[in-house]
Coordinates of C-alpha atoms in Angstrom, one line a residue:
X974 CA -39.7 -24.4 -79.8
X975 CA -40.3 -20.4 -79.4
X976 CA -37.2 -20.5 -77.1
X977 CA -34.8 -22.7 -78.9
X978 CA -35.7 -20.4 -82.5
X979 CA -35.0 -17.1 -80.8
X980 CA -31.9 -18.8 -79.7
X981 CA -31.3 -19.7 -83.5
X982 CA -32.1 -16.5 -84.6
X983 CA -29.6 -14.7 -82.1
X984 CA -26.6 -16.7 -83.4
X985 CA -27.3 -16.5 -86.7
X986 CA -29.3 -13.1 -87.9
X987 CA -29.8 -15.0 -91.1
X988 CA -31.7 -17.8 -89.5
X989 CA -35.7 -17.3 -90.6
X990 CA -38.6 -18.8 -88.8
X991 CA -42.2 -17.9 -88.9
X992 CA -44.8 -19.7 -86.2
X993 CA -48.5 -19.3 -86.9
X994 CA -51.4 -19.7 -83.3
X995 CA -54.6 -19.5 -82.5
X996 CA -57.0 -17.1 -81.4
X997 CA -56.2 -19.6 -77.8
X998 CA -52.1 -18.9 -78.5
X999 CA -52.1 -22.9 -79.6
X1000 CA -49.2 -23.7 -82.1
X1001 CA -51.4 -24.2 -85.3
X1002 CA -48.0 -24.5 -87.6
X1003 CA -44.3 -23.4 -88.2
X1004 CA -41.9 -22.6 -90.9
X1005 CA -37.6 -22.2 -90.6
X1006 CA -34.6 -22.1 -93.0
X1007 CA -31.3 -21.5 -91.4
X1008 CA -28.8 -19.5 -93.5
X1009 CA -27.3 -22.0 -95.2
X1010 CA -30.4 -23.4 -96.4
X1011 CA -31.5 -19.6 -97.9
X1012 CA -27.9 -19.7 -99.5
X1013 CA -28.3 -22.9 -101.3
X1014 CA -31.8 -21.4 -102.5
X1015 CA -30.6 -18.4 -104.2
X1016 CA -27.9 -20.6 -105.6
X1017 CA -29.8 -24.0 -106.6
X1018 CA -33.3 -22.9 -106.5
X1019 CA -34.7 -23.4 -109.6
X1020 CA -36.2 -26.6 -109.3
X1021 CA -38.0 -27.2 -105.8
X1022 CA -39.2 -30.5 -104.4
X1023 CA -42.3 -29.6 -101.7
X1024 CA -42.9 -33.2 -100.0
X1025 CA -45.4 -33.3 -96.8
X1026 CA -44.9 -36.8 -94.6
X1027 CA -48.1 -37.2 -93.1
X1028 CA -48.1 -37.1 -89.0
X1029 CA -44.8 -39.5 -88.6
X1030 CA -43.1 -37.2 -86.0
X1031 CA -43.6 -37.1 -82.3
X1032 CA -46.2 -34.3 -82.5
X1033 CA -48.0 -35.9 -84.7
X1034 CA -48.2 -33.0 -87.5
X1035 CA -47.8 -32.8 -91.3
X1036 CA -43.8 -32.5 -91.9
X1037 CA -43.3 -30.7 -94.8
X1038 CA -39.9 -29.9 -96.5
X1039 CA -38.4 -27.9 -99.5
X1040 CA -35.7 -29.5 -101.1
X1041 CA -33.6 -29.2 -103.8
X1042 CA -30.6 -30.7 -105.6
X1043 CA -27.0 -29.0 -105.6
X1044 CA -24.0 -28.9 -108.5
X1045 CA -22.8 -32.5 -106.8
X1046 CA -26.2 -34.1 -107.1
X1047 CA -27.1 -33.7 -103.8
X1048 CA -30.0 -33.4 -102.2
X1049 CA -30.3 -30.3 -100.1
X1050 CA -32.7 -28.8 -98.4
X1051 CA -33.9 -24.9 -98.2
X1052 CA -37.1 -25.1 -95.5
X1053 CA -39.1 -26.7 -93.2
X1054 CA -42.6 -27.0 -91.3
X1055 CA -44.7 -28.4 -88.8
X1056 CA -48.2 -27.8 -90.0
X1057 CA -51.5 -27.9 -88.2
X1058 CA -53.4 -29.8 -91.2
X1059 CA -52.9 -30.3 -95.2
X1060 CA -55.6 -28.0 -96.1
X1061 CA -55.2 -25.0 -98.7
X1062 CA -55.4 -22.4 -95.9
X1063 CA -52.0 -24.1 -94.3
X1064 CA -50.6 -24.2 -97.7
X1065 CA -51.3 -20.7 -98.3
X1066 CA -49.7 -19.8 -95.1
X1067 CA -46.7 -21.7 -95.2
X1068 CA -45.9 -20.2 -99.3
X1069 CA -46.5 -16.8 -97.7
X1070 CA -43.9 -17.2 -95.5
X1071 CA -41.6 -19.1 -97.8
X1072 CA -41.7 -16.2 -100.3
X1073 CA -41.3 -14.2 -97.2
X1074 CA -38.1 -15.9 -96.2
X1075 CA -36.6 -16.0 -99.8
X1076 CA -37.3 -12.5 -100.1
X1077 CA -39.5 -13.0 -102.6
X1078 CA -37.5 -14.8 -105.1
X1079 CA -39.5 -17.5 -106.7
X1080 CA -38.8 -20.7 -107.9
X1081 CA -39.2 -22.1 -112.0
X1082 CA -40.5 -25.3 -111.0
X1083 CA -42.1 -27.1 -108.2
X1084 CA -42.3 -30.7 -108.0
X1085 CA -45.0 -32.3 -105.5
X1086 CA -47.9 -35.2 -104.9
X1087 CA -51.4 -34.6 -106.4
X1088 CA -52.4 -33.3 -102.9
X1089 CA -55.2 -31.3 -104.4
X1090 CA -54.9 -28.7 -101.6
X1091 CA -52.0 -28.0 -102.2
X1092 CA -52.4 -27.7 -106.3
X1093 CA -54.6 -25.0 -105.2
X1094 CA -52.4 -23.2 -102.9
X1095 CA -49.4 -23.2 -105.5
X1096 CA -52.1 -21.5 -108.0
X1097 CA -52.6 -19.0 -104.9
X1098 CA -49.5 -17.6 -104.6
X1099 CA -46.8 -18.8 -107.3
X1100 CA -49.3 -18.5 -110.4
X1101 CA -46.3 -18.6 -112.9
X1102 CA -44.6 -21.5 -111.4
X1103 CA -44.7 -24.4 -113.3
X1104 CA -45.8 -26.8 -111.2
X1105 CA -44.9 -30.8 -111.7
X1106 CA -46.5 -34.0 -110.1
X1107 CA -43.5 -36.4 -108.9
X1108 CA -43.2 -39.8 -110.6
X1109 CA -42.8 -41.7 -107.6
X1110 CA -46.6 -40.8 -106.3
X1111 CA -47.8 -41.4 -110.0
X1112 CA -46.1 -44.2 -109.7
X1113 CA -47.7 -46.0 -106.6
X1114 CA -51.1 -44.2 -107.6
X1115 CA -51.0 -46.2 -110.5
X1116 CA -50.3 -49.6 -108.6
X1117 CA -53.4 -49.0 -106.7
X1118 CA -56.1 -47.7 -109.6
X1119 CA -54.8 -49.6 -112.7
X1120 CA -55.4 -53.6 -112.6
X1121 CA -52.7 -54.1 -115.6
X1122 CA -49.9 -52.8 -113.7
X1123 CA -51.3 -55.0 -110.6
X1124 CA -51.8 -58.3 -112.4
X1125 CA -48.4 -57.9 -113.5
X1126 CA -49.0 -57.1 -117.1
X1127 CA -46.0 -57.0 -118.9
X1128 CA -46.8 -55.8 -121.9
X1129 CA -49.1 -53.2 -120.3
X1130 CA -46.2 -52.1 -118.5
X1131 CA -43.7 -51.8 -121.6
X1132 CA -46.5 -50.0 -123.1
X1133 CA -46.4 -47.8 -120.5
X1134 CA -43.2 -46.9 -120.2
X1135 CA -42.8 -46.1 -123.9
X1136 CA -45.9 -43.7 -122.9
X1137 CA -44.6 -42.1 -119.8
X1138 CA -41.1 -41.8 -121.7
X1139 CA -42.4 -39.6 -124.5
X1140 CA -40.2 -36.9 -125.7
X1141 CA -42.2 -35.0 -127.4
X1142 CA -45.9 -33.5 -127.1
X1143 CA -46.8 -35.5 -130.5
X1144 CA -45.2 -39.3 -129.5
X1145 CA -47.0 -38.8 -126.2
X1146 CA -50.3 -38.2 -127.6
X1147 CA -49.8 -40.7 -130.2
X1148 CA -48.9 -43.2 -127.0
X1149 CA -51.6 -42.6 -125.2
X1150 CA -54.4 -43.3 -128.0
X1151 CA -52.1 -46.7 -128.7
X1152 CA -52.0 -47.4 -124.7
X1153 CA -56.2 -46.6 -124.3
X1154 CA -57.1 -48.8 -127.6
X1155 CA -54.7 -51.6 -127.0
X1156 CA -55.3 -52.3 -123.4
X1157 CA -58.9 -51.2 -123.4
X1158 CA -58.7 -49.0 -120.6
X1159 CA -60.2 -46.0 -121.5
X1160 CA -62.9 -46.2 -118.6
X1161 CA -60.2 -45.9 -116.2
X1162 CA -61.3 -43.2 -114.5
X1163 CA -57.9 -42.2 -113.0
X1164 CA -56.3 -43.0 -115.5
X1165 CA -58.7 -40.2 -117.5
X1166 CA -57.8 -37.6 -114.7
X1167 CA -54.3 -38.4 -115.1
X1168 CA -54.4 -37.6 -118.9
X1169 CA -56.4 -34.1 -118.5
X1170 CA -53.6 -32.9 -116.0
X1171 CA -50.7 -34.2 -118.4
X1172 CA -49.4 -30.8 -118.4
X1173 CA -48.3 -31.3 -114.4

């Protein structure tokens, strides 16, 4: 891997990687954009998705990638890493280097899971970054901790939706309190959690 990114790096001087070992020299992580990923950054970096597929490659290590969406509606992408683990010290690192990479330039928004580590790493080193949990996880988090959206509720689920879809800070509190009383499910506990990090 070593080999094949100096080899990168020597036809294009705009290629960026960053590998991370050891006290033993072991591979704990690594982190590379080629040029025309750091191009598409400066250009459609605003809004950043950070995704991290958990140990579905070959080496068996977190994939993580930084993607984004062009002026066609495309998804691009603008980075990615092999890391050793999903803890906040990985996280850390791998920001580091991004910011490293992009010469610093940060992002408005980040979109991600509710990986806790890695809420904690994003407070580390992009403090003013607004930083946005993606539907889809909500999504299949709720399946799994709310029985209404399991059983098939229907009118849970419109209910919902007309919460979720709020357009404004005052319909989505007034929402909620009609979503909590009418289904009764104000001792959801993650359901509670979701509501104090509303602002994500």
């Amino acid at each position: 891997m070593y080999t094949f990114f100096h080899k990168q790096k020597d036809l294009d001087p705009d290629f960026y990687f960053a590998i991370q070992i050891d006290n033993n020299g072991i591979l704990q992580s690594v982190f590379w954009a080629d040029k025309r990923s750091r191009n598409d950054y400066f250009t459609f970096g605003d809004v950043i998705v950070f995704d991290v597929t958990y140990k579905t490659n070959k080496f068996m290590m977190p994939f993580a990638s930084f993607t984004g969406v062009n002026h066609h509606r495309q998804s691009i992408l603008f980075g990615c890493a092999l890391l050793s683990d999903e803890t906040e010290e990985s996280f850390v690192w791998l920001f580091n280097e991004w910011l490293k990479c992009m010469l610093g330039t940060v992002y408005n928004v980040i979109i991600t899971d509710m990986d806790a580590a890695m809420y904690k790493a994003i407070q580390i080193v992009f403090p003013n970054t607004r930083h946005r949990f993606c539907s889809w996880h909500i999504g299949k988090h709720l399946v799994e901790h709310v029985h209404n959206f399991r059983d098939n509720d229907n009118e849970f689920k419109k209910d919902y939706y007309t919460w979720f879809n709020s357009i404004s800070v005052n319909s989505c509190e007034h929402n909620w309190c009609e979503l909590v009383s009418k289904h009764k499910i104000n001792d959801n506990t993650w359901l509670a959690k979701m509501w104090h990090k509303r602002m994500h």
